[in-house]
Amino acid sequence: MKIATWNVNSLKVRLPHLLDWLAARQPDVVCLQETKLEDGKFPCAEIAAAGYQVVYAGQKTYNGVAILSKQPLLDVAAGIAGYDDLQQRVLAATVDGMRVICVYVPNGQSVDSDKYQYKLAWLQALTRLLRDELTRYPKLIVLGDYNIAPEDRDVHDPAAWAGSVLVSEPERAAWRELLALGLKDSFRLFDQPEQTFSWWDYRMAAFRRNMGLRIDHILLSDTLAPSCTGCVVDKDLRKLERPSDHAPVVAELAG
DNA sequence: ATGGCGGCTCGCAGCCGA
Protein backbone atom coordinates (compact mmCIF):
# COMPACT_ATOMS: atom_id res chain seq x y z
CA MET A 1 0.00 0.00 0.00
CA LYS A 2 1.04 3.57 -0.65
CA ILE A 3 0.85 6.07 2.19
CA ALA A 4 1.65 9.74 1.76
CA THR A 5 1.97 13.03 3.59
CA TRP A 6 1.58 16.47 2.05
CA ASN A 7 1.48 19.96 3.52
CA VAL A 8 -0.95 21.59 1.09
CA ASN A 9 -0.67 25.18 2.41
CA SER A 10 -4.43 25.80 1.95
CA LEU A 11 -6.62 22.94 0.78
CA LYS A 12 -8.97 25.45 -0.81
CA VAL A 13 -6.26 26.59 -3.20
CA ARG A 14 -4.65 23.18 -3.66
CA LEU A 15 -7.76 21.01 -4.09
CA PRO A 16 -7.39 20.72 -7.89
CA HIS A 17 -3.77 19.62 -7.47
CA LEU A 18 -4.79 17.11 -4.82
CA LEU A 19 -7.57 15.58 -6.90
CA ASP A 20 -5.34 15.27 -9.98
CA TRP A 21 -2.61 13.72 -7.85
CA LEU A 22 -4.98 11.20 -6.21
CA ALA A 23 -6.20 10.12 -9.63
CA ALA A 24 -2.68 9.79 -11.01
CA ARG A 25 -0.90 8.16 -8.07
CA GLN A 26 -3.73 6.29 -6.34
CA PRO A 27 -2.26 6.43 -2.82
CA ASP A 28 -4.13 4.34 -0.24
CA VAL A 29 -3.74 6.80 2.64
CA VAL A 30 -2.92 10.52 2.48
CA CYS A 31 -2.26 12.80 5.43
CA LEU A 32 -2.68 16.52 4.80
CA GLN A 33 -1.44 19.47 6.84
CA GLU A 34 -2.20 23.19 6.74
CA THR A 35 -5.65 22.70 5.30
CA LYS A 36 -6.54 26.14 6.73
CA LEU A 37 -10.24 25.29 6.60
CA GLU A 38 -12.97 25.28 9.19
CA ASP A 39 -14.63 21.86 9.31
CA GLY A 40 -17.83 23.23 7.78
CA LYS A 41 -15.90 24.23 4.68
CA PHE A 42 -14.05 20.96 4.15
CA PRO A 43 -14.49 19.66 0.56
CA CYS A 44 -15.98 16.30 1.58
CA ALA A 45 -17.97 15.72 -1.62
CA GLU A 46 -15.02 16.22 -3.95
CA ILE A 47 -12.84 13.85 -1.94
CA ALA A 48 -15.60 11.24 -1.68
CA ALA A 49 -16.06 11.47 -5.45
CA ALA A 50 -12.35 10.71 -5.81
CA GLY A 51 -12.93 7.45 -3.95
CA TYR A 52 -11.66 8.35 -0.49
CA GLN A 53 -13.05 8.40 2.99
CA VAL A 54 -11.85 11.38 4.98
CA VAL A 55 -11.58 12.70 8.51
CA TYR A 56 -10.40 16.18 9.40
CA ALA A 57 -9.75 18.61 12.22
CA GLY A 58 -9.50 22.17 11.04
CA GLN A 59 -9.71 25.81 11.99
CA LYS A 60 -9.82 29.12 10.23
CA THR A 61 -6.64 30.61 8.71
CA TYR A 62 -4.01 28.36 10.29
CA ASN A 63 -3.11 24.71 10.79
CA GLY A 64 -5.66 21.98 10.11
CA VAL A 65 -5.05 18.29 9.41
CA ALA A 66 -6.89 15.57 7.50
CA ILE A 67 -6.56 11.87 6.67
CA LEU A 68 -7.86 10.40 3.40
CA SER A 69 -8.14 6.67 2.96
CA LYS A 70 -9.56 4.17 0.51
CA GLN A 71 -10.19 1.84 3.45
CA PRO A 72 -12.37 2.73 6.46
CA LEU A 73 -10.95 5.09 9.08
CA LEU A 74 -11.62 3.83 12.60
CA ASP A 75 -11.08 5.11 16.16
CA VAL A 76 -10.52 8.68 15.03
CA ALA A 77 -8.93 10.99 17.59
CA ALA A 78 -7.90 14.63 17.21
CA GLY A 79 -5.24 16.37 19.26
CA ILE A 80 -2.87 15.15 21.95
CA ALA A 81 -4.61 13.62 24.96
CA GLY A 82 -3.76 15.55 28.11
CA TYR A 83 -2.27 18.49 26.22
CA ASP A 84 -4.60 21.42 25.66
CA ASP A 85 -3.85 22.96 22.29
CA LEU A 86 -6.09 25.42 20.48
CA GLN A 87 -4.21 24.63 17.27
CA GLN A 88 -5.41 21.71 15.15
CA ARG A 89 -2.19 19.79 14.51
CA VAL A 90 -2.79 16.10 15.22
CA LEU A 91 -5.26 13.59 13.86
CA ALA A 92 -5.15 9.83 14.33
CA ALA A 93 -7.12 6.96 12.82
CA THR A 94 -6.79 3.21 12.43
CA VAL A 95 -6.69 1.84 8.89
CA ASP A 96 -6.56 -1.90 8.27
CA GLY A 97 -5.11 -2.56 11.73
CA MET A 98 -2.45 0.12 11.37
CA ARG A 99 -2.51 3.27 13.50
CA VAL A 100 -1.98 6.36 11.34
CA ILE A 101 -1.11 9.64 13.05
CA CYS A 102 -1.03 12.83 10.98
CA VAL A 103 1.08 15.57 12.56
CA TYR A 104 1.73 19.23 11.83
CA VAL A 105 4.56 20.19 14.16
CA PRO A 106 4.73 23.91 15.03
CA ASN A 107 7.13 25.93 12.92
CA GLY A 108 8.81 27.73 15.81
CA GLN A 109 9.42 30.94 13.86
CA SER A 110 12.87 31.65 15.38
CA VAL A 111 14.89 30.17 18.21
CA ASP A 112 14.42 33.26 20.42
CA SER A 113 10.62 33.36 20.05
CA ASP A 114 7.78 32.16 22.26
CA LYS A 115 6.70 30.01 19.31
CA TYR A 116 9.98 28.09 19.55
CA GLN A 117 9.31 27.28 23.21
CA TYR A 118 5.82 26.17 22.23
CA LYS A 119 7.35 23.96 19.54
CA LEU A 120 9.70 22.24 21.99
CA ALA A 121 6.95 21.74 24.58
CA TRP A 122 4.63 20.47 21.86
CA LEU A 123 7.22 17.94 20.70
CA GLN A 124 7.52 16.67 24.29
CA ALA A 125 3.75 16.21 24.38
CA LEU A 126 3.84 14.41 21.04
CA THR A 127 6.56 12.10 22.36
CA ARG A 128 4.34 11.19 25.32
CA LEU A 129 1.39 10.55 23.01
CA LEU A 130 3.41 8.30 20.71
CA ARG A 131 4.90 6.34 23.60
CA ASP A 132 1.35 5.65 24.72
CA GLU A 133 0.06 4.82 21.23
CA LEU A 134 2.93 2.38 20.67
CA THR A 135 1.82 0.32 23.67
CA ARG A 136 -1.53 -0.24 21.98
CA TYR A 137 -0.60 -0.18 18.30
CA PRO A 138 2.61 -2.00 17.36
CA LYS A 139 1.86 -1.12 13.74
CA LEU A 140 2.22 2.65 13.98
CA ILE A 141 2.92 5.23 11.29
CA VAL A 142 3.48 8.87 12.17
CA LEU A 143 3.71 11.16 9.20
CA GLY A 144 3.48 14.81 8.47
CA ASP A 145 5.27 18.14 8.48
CA TYR A 146 7.74 17.87 11.38
CA ASN A 147 9.35 21.25 10.72
CA ILE A 148 12.69 19.65 11.59
CA ALA A 149 15.54 18.88 9.20
CA PRO A 150 17.06 15.95 11.14
CA GLU A 151 20.63 16.15 9.82
CA ASP A 152 22.85 18.50 7.86
CA ARG A 153 22.40 16.36 4.76
CA ASP A 154 18.71 17.35 4.90
CA VAL A 155 19.66 21.02 4.43
CA HIS A 156 20.76 22.63 1.16
CA ASP A 157 23.22 24.96 2.91
CA PRO A 158 23.99 23.70 6.43
CA ALA A 159 26.40 26.55 7.15
CA ALA A 160 23.80 29.20 6.34
CA TRP A 161 21.15 27.43 8.41
CA ALA A 162 23.35 26.44 11.36
CA GLY A 163 21.57 26.93 14.68
CA SER A 164 18.41 28.40 13.21
CA VAL A 165 14.87 27.18 13.63
CA LEU A 166 14.17 23.87 11.85
CA VAL A 167 17.77 22.69 12.33
CA SER A 168 18.69 23.77 15.88
CA GLU A 169 20.13 21.18 18.23
CA PRO A 170 17.16 21.12 20.66
CA GLU A 171 14.83 20.39 17.75
CA ARG A 172 17.10 17.66 16.45
CA ALA A 173 17.35 16.22 19.97
CA ALA A 174 13.54 16.10 20.09
CA TRP A 175 13.59 14.29 16.75
CA ARG A 176 16.04 11.71 18.09
CA GLU A 177 13.79 11.19 21.12
CA LEU A 178 10.94 10.35 18.76
CA LEU A 179 13.12 7.78 16.99
CA ALA A 180 14.22 6.37 20.35
CA LEU A 181 10.60 5.39 21.05
CA GLY A 182 11.05 2.72 18.41
CA LEU A 183 10.42 4.58 15.16
CA LYS A 184 12.34 4.64 11.89
CA ASP A 185 12.65 7.46 9.35
CA SER A 186 11.37 5.55 6.34
CA PHE A 187 13.28 7.80 3.92
CA ARG A 188 16.59 6.74 5.44
CA LEU A 189 15.82 3.03 5.19
CA PHE A 190 16.94 3.32 1.56
CA ASP A 191 19.73 4.75 -0.54
CA GLN A 192 18.58 8.21 -1.58
CA PRO A 193 19.81 10.85 -4.00
CA GLU A 194 21.81 13.57 -2.29
CA GLN A 195 20.11 16.93 -1.89
CA THR A 196 16.62 15.46 -1.63
CA PHE A 197 14.26 17.92 0.04
CA SER A 198 10.52 18.25 0.71
CA TRP A 199 10.17 22.02 1.13
CA TRP A 200 11.46 24.98 -0.86
CA ASP A 201 10.87 28.64 -0.08
CA TYR A 202 8.57 30.41 -2.51
CA ARG A 203 11.18 33.18 -2.73
CA MET A 204 14.52 33.36 -4.48
CA ALA A 205 13.54 30.77 -7.10
CA ALA A 206 14.45 28.30 -4.37
CA PHE A 207 12.80 25.30 -6.01
CA ARG A 208 14.51 25.81 -9.35
CA ARG A 209 17.84 26.10 -7.52
CA ASN A 210 16.96 23.20 -5.20
CA MET A 211 17.52 25.35 -2.12
CA GLY A 212 15.37 23.24 0.17
CA LEU A 213 15.03 21.33 3.40
CA ARG A 214 13.76 17.84 4.17
CA ILE A 215 11.23 18.49 6.91
CA ASP A 216 8.30 16.24 5.95
CA HIS A 217 8.74 12.72 7.24
CA ILE A 218 7.16 9.29 7.50
CA LEU A 219 8.08 7.46 10.70
CA LEU A 220 7.36 3.75 10.97
CA SER A 221 7.30 1.67 14.13
CA ASP A 222 9.99 -0.98 14.34
CA THR A 223 7.26 -3.58 13.75
CA LEU A 224 6.15 -1.90 10.53
CA ALA A 225 9.53 -0.76 9.18
CA PRO A 226 10.58 -4.16 7.74
CA SER A 227 7.56 -4.09 5.42
CA CYS A 228 8.56 -0.73 3.89
CA THR A 229 9.79 -1.17 0.32
CA GLY A 230 10.47 2.46 -0.58
CA CYS A 231 10.13 6.12 0.34
CA VAL A 232 10.34 9.01 -2.12
CA VAL A 233 9.63 12.70 -2.41
CA ASP A 234 7.22 13.40 -5.26
CA LYS A 235 8.53 16.68 -6.67
CA ASP A 236 6.11 16.86 -9.59
CA LEU A 237 3.45 18.77 -7.65
CA ARG A 238 5.99 21.46 -6.74
CA LYS A 239 6.50 22.15 -10.46
CA LEU A 240 2.88 23.14 -11.15
CA GLU A 241 1.40 26.63 -11.29
CA ARG A 242 0.45 27.89 -7.80
CA PRO A 243 2.14 25.00 -5.97
CA SER A 244 2.30 24.31 -2.27
CA ASP A 245 5.78 25.08 -0.98
CA HIS A 246 5.95 21.43 0.17
CA ALA A 247 6.08 18.30 -1.96
CA PRO A 248 4.42 15.03 -0.91
CA VAL A 249 6.46 12.24 0.63
CA VAL A 250 5.26 8.74 -0.23
CA ALA A 251 6.13 5.43 1.40
CA GLU A 252 5.31 2.00 0.03
CA LEU A 253 4.45 -0.84 2.40
CA ALA A 254 4.30 -4.47 1.31
CA GLY A 255 1.11 -6.41 1.94
C1' DA B 1 21.30 42.66 1.37
C1' DT B 2 16.65 39.70 6.70
C1' DG B 3 14.16 41.21 1.30
C1' DG B 4 12.32 38.07 -1.80
C1' DC B 5 6.49 34.66 -2.08
C1' DG B 6 2.08 33.35 -1.12
C1' DG B 7 -1.44 32.01 2.06
C1' DC B 8 -4.86 34.14 5.25
C1' DT B 9 -8.25 37.99 7.15
C1' DC B 10 -15.09 41.24 9.83
C1' DG B 11 -8.83 42.45 4.31
C1' DC B 12 -6.67 46.81 0.95
C1' DA B 13 -1.66 45.99 5.65
C1' DG B 14 -0.07 42.93 8.56
C1' DC B 15 0.63 38.35 10.27
C1' DC B 16 2.49 33.83 9.46
C1' DG B 17 4.90 30.15 7.32
C1' DA B 18 9.85 27.75 6.97
Coordinates of C-alpha atoms (C1' of nucleotides) in Angstrom, one line a residue:
Chain A
M1 CA 0.0 0.0 0.0
K2 CA 1.0 3.6 -0.7
I3 CA 0.8 6.1 2.2
A4 CA 1.7 9.7 1.8
T5 CA 2.0 13.0 3.6
W6 CA 1.6 16.5 2.1
N7 CA 1.5 20.0 3.5
V8 CA -1.0 21.6 1.1
N9 CA -0.7 25.2 2.4
S10 CA -4.4 25.8 2.0
L11 CA -6.6 22.9 0.8
K12 CA -9.0 25.5 -0.8
V13 CA -6.3 26.6 -3.2
R14 CA -4.7 23.2 -3.7
L15 CA -7.8 21.0 -4.1
P16 CA -7.4 20.7 -7.9
H17 CA -3.8 19.6 -7.5
L18 CA -4.8 17.1 -4.8
L19 CA -7.6 15.6 -6.9
D20 CA -5.3 15.3 -10.0
W21 CA -2.6 13.7 -7.9
L22 CA -5.0 11.2 -6.2
A23 CA -6.2 10.1 -9.6
A24 CA -2.7 9.8 -11.0
R25 CA -0.9 8.2 -8.1
Q26 CA -3.7 6.3 -6.3
P27 CA -2.3 6.4 -2.8
D28 CA -4.1 4.3 -0.2
V29 CA -3.7 6.8 2.6
V30 CA -2.9 10.5 2.5
C31 CA -2.3 12.8 5.4
L32 CA -2.7 16.5 4.8
Q33 CA -1.4 19.5 6.8
E34 CA -2.2 23.2 6.7
T35 CA -5.7 22.7 5.3
K36 CA -6.5 26.1 6.7
L37 CA -10.2 25.3 6.6
E38 CA -13.0 25.3 9.2
D39 CA -14.6 21.9 9.3
G40 CA -17.8 23.2 7.8
K41 CA -15.9 24.2 4.7
F42 CA -14.0 21.0 4.2
P43 CA -14.5 19.7 0.6
C44 CA -16.0 16.3 1.6
A45 CA -18.0 15.7 -1.6
E46 CA -15.0 16.2 -4.0
I47 CA -12.8 13.9 -1.9
A48 CA -15.6 11.2 -1.7
A49 CA -16.1 11.5 -5.4
A50 CA -12.3 10.7 -5.8
G51 CA -12.9 7.5 -3.9
Y52 CA -11.7 8.4 -0.5
Q53 CA -13.1 8.4 3.0
V54 CA -11.8 11.4 5.0
V55 CA -11.6 12.7 8.5
Y56 CA -10.4 16.2 9.4
A57 CA -9.8 18.6 12.2
G58 CA -9.5 22.2 11.0
Q59 CA -9.7 25.8 12.0
K60 CA -9.8 29.1 10.2
T61 CA -6.6 30.6 8.7
Y62 CA -4.0 28.4 10.3
N63 CA -3.1 24.7 10.8
G64 CA -5.7 22.0 10.1
V65 CA -5.0 18.3 9.4
A66 CA -6.9 15.6 7.5
I67 CA -6.6 11.9 6.7
L68 CA -7.9 10.4 3.4
S69 CA -8.1 6.7 3.0
K70 CA -9.6 4.2 0.5
Q71 CA -10.2 1.8 3.5
P72 CA -12.4 2.7 6.5
L73 CA -10.9 5.1 9.1
L74 CA -11.6 3.8 12.6
D75 CA -11.1 5.1 16.2
V76 CA -10.5 8.7 15.0
A77 CA -8.9 11.0 17.6
A78 CA -7.9 14.6 17.2
G79 CA -5.2 16.4 19.3
I80 CA -2.9 15.1 21.9
A81 CA -4.6 13.6 25.0
G82 CA -3.8 15.6 28.1
Y83 CA -2.3 18.5 26.2
D84 CA -4.6 21.4 25.7
D85 CA -3.9 23.0 22.3
L86 CA -6.1 25.4 20.5
Q87 CA -4.2 24.6 17.3
Q88 CA -5.4 21.7 15.2
R89 CA -2.2 19.8 14.5
V90 CA -2.8 16.1 15.2
L91 CA -5.3 13.6 13.9
A92 CA -5.2 9.8 14.3
A93 CA -7.1 7.0 12.8
T94 CA -6.8 3.2 12.4
V95 CA -6.7 1.8 8.9
D96 CA -6.6 -1.9 8.3
G97 CA -5.1 -2.6 11.7
M98 CA -2.5 0.1 11.4
R99 CA -2.5 3.3 13.5
V100 CA -2.0 6.4 11.3
I101 CA -1.1 9.6 13.0
C102 CA -1.0 12.8 11.0
V103 CA 1.1 15.6 12.6
Y104 CA 1.7 19.2 11.8
V105 CA 4.6 20.2 14.2
P106 CA 4.7 23.9 15.0
N107 CA 7.1 25.9 12.9
G108 CA 8.8 27.7 15.8
Q109 CA 9.4 30.9 13.9
S110 CA 12.9 31.6 15.4
V111 CA 14.9 30.2 18.2
D112 CA 14.4 33.3 20.4
S113 CA 10.6 33.4 20.0
D114 CA 7.8 32.2 22.3
K115 CA 6.7 30.0 19.3
Y116 CA 10.0 28.1 19.6
Q117 CA 9.3 27.3 23.2
Y118 CA 5.8 26.2 22.2
K119 CA 7.3 24.0 19.5
L120 CA 9.7 22.2 22.0
A121 CA 6.9 21.7 24.6
W122 CA 4.6 20.5 21.9
L123 CA 7.2 17.9 20.7
Q124 CA 7.5 16.7 24.3
A125 CA 3.7 16.2 24.4
L126 CA 3.8 14.4 21.0
T127 CA 6.6 12.1 22.4
R128 CA 4.3 11.2 25.3
L129 CA 1.4 10.6 23.0
L130 CA 3.4 8.3 20.7
R131 CA 4.9 6.3 23.6
D132 CA 1.4 5.7 24.7
E133 CA 0.1 4.8 21.2
L134 CA 2.9 2.4 20.7
T135 CA 1.8 0.3 23.7
R136 CA -1.5 -0.2 22.0
Y137 CA -0.6 -0.2 18.3
P138 CA 2.6 -2.0 17.4
K139 CA 1.9 -1.1 13.7
L140 CA 2.2 2.7 14.0
I141 CA 2.9 5.2 11.3
V142 CA 3.5 8.9 12.2
L143 CA 3.7 11.2 9.2
G144 CA 3.5 14.8 8.5
D145 CA 5.3 18.1 8.5
Y146 CA 7.7 17.9 11.4
N147 CA 9.3 21.2 10.7
I148 CA 12.7 19.6 11.6
A149 CA 15.5 18.9 9.2
P150 CA 17.1 16.0 11.1
E151 CA 20.6 16.2 9.8
D152 CA 22.8 18.5 7.9
R153 CA 22.4 16.4 4.8
D154 CA 18.7 17.3 4.9
V155 CA 19.7 21.0 4.4
H156 CA 20.8 22.6 1.2
D157 CA 23.2 25.0 2.9
P158 CA 24.0 23.7 6.4
A159 CA 26.4 26.5 7.2
A160 CA 23.8 29.2 6.3
W161 CA 21.1 27.4 8.4
A162 CA 23.3 26.4 11.4
G163 CA 21.6 26.9 14.7
S164 CA 18.4 28.4 13.2
V165 CA 14.9 27.2 13.6
L166 CA 14.2 23.9 11.8
V167 CA 17.8 22.7 12.3
S168 CA 18.7 23.8 15.9
E169 CA 20.1 21.2 18.2
P170 CA 17.2 21.1 20.7
E171 CA 14.8 20.4 17.8
R172 CA 17.1 17.7 16.4
A173 CA 17.4 16.2 20.0
A174 CA 13.5 16.1 20.1
W175 CA 13.6 14.3 16.7
R176 CA 16.0 11.7 18.1
E177 CA 13.8 11.2 21.1
L178 CA 10.9 10.3 18.8
L179 CA 13.1 7.8 17.0
A180 CA 14.2 6.4 20.3
L181 CA 10.6 5.4 21.1
G182 CA 11.1 2.7 18.4
L183 CA 10.4 4.6 15.2
K184 CA 12.3 4.6 11.9
D185 CA 12.6 7.5 9.4
S186 CA 11.4 5.5 6.3
F187 CA 13.3 7.8 3.9
R188 CA 16.6 6.7 5.4
L189 CA 15.8 3.0 5.2
F190 CA 16.9 3.3 1.6
D191 CA 19.7 4.8 -0.5
Q192 CA 18.6 8.2 -1.6
P193 CA 19.8 10.8 -4.0
E194 CA 21.8 13.6 -2.3
Q195 CA 20.1 16.9 -1.9
T196 CA 16.6 15.5 -1.6
F197 CA 14.3 17.9 0.0
S198 CA 10.5 18.3 0.7
W199 CA 10.2 22.0 1.1
W200 CA 11.5 25.0 -0.9
D201 CA 10.9 28.6 -0.1
Y202 CA 8.6 30.4 -2.5
R203 CA 11.2 33.2 -2.7
M204 CA 14.5 33.4 -4.5
A205 CA 13.5 30.8 -7.1
A206 CA 14.4 28.3 -4.4
F207 CA 12.8 25.3 -6.0
R208 CA 14.5 25.8 -9.4
R209 CA 17.8 26.1 -7.5
N210 CA 17.0 23.2 -5.2
M211 CA 17.5 25.4 -2.1
G212 CA 15.4 23.2 0.2
L213 CA 15.0 21.3 3.4
R214 CA 13.8 17.8 4.2
I215 CA 11.2 18.5 6.9
D216 CA 8.3 16.2 5.9
H217 CA 8.7 12.7 7.2
I218 CA 7.2 9.3 7.5
L219 CA 8.1 7.5 10.7
L220 CA 7.4 3.7 11.0
S221 CA 7.3 1.7 14.1
D222 CA 10.0 -1.0 14.3
T223 CA 7.3 -3.6 13.8
L224 CA 6.2 -1.9 10.5
A225 CA 9.5 -0.8 9.2
P226 CA 10.6 -4.2 7.7
S227 CA 7.6 -4.1 5.4
C228 CA 8.6 -0.7 3.9
T229 CA 9.8 -1.2 0.3
G230 CA 10.5 2.5 -0.6
C231 CA 10.1 6.1 0.3
V232 CA 10.3 9.0 -2.1
V233 CA 9.6 12.7 -2.4
D234 CA 7.2 13.4 -5.3
K235 CA 8.5 16.7 -6.7
D236 CA 6.1 16.9 -9.6
L237 CA 3.4 18.8 -7.6
R238 CA 6.0 21.5 -6.7
K239 CA 6.5 22.2 -10.5
L240 CA 2.9 23.1 -11.2
E241 CA 1.4 26.6 -11.3
R242 CA 0.5 27.9 -7.8
P243 CA 2.1 25.0 -6.0
S244 CA 2.3 24.3 -2.3
D245 CA 5.8 25.1 -1.0
H246 CA 5.9 21.4 0.2
A247 CA 6.1 18.3 -2.0
P248 CA 4.4 15.0 -0.9
V249 CA 6.5 12.2 0.6
V250 CA 5.3 8.7 -0.2
A251 CA 6.1 5.4 1.4
E252 CA 5.3 2.0 0.0
L253 CA 4.5 -0.8 2.4
A254 CA 4.3 -4.5 1.3
G255 CA 1.1 -6.4 1.9
Chain B
dA1 C1' 21.3 42.7 1.4
dT2 C1' 16.6 39.7 6.7
dG3 C1' 14.2 41.2 1.3
dG4 C1' 12.3 38.1 -1.8
dC5 C1' 6.5 34.7 -2.1
dG6 C1' 2.1 33.4 -1.1
dG7 C1' -1.4 32.0 2.1
dC8 C1' -4.9 34.1 5.2
dT9 C1' -8.3 38.0 7.1
dC10 C1' -15.1 41.2 9.8
dG11 C1' -8.8 42.5 4.3
dC12 C1' -6.7 46.8 0.9
dA13 C1' -1.7 46.0 5.7
dG14 C1' -0.1 42.9 8.6
dC15 C1' 0.6 38.4 10.3
dC16 C1' 2.5 33.8 9.5
dG17 C1' 4.9 30.2 7.3
dA18 C1' 9.9 27.7 7.0

